[in-house]
Short mmCIF file of C-alpha atoms in Angstrom, two decimals:
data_model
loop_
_atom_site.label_atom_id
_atom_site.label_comp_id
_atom_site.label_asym_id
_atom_site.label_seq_id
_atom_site.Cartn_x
_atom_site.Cartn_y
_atom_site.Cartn_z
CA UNK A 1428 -11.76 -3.17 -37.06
CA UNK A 1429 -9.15 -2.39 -39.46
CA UNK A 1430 -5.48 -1.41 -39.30
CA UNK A 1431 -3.58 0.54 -41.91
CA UNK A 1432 -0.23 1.58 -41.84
CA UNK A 1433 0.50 5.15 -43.07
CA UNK A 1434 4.67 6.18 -42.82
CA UNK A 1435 5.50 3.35 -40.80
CA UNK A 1436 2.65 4.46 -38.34
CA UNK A 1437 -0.36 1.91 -37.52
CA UNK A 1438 -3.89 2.68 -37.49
CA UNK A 1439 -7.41 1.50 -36.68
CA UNK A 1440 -10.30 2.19 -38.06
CA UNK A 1441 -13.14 1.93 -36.09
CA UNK A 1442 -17.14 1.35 -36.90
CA UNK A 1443 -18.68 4.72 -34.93
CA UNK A 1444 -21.04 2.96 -33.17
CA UNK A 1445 -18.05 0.91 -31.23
CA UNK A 1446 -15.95 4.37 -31.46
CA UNK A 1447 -18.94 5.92 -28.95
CA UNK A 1448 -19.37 2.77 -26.33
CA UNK A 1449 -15.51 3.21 -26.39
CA UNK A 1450 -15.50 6.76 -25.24
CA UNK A 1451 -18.58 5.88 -23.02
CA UNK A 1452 -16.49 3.07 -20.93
CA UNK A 1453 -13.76 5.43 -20.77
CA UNK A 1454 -15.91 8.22 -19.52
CA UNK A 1455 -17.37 6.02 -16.84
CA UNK A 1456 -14.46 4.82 -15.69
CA UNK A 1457 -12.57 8.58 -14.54
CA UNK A 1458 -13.75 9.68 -11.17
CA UNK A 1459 -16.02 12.92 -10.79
CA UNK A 1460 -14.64 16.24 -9.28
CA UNK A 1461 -14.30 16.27 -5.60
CA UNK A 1462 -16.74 18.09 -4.24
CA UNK A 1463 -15.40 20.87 -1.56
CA UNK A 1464 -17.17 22.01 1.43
CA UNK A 1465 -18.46 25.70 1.87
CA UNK A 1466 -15.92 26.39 3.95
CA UNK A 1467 -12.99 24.48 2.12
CA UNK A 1468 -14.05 26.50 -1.34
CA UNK A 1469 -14.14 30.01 0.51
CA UNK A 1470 -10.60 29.09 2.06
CA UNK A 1471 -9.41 27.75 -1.69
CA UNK A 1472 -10.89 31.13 -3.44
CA UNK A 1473 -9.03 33.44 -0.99
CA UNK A 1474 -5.67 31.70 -1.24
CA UNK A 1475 -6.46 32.00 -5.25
CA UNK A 1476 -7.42 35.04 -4.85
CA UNK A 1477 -4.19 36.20 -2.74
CA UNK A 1478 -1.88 34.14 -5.08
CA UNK A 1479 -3.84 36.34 -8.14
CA UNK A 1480 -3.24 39.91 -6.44
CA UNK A 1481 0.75 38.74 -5.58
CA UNK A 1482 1.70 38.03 -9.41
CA UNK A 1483 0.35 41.54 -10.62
#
């Protein structure tokens, strides 16, 4: 790892191979989509839906 300073701004440069388990930790550490039940998603899409056909 190596830092450079460019305008008073510091850097780091990075080997890629470290750059990708990087993003891969940080990918496995955000939390998937909640899922939404058949029911929940219909009721979700219609109060979309009603919010859509109120701003035109």
């Amino acid at each position: 790892m190596t830092q450079i300073i460019i305008d008073k701004k510091k850097y780091v440069l990075v080997p890629e191979n470290e750059y990708q388990e990087l993003q891969l930790k940080a990918a496995l550490k955000t939390k998937p989509a909640k899922k939404l039940s058949l029911a929940a998603g219909r009721k979700l899409a219609h109060k979309l839906i009603d919010k859509w056909t109120k701003e035109k």
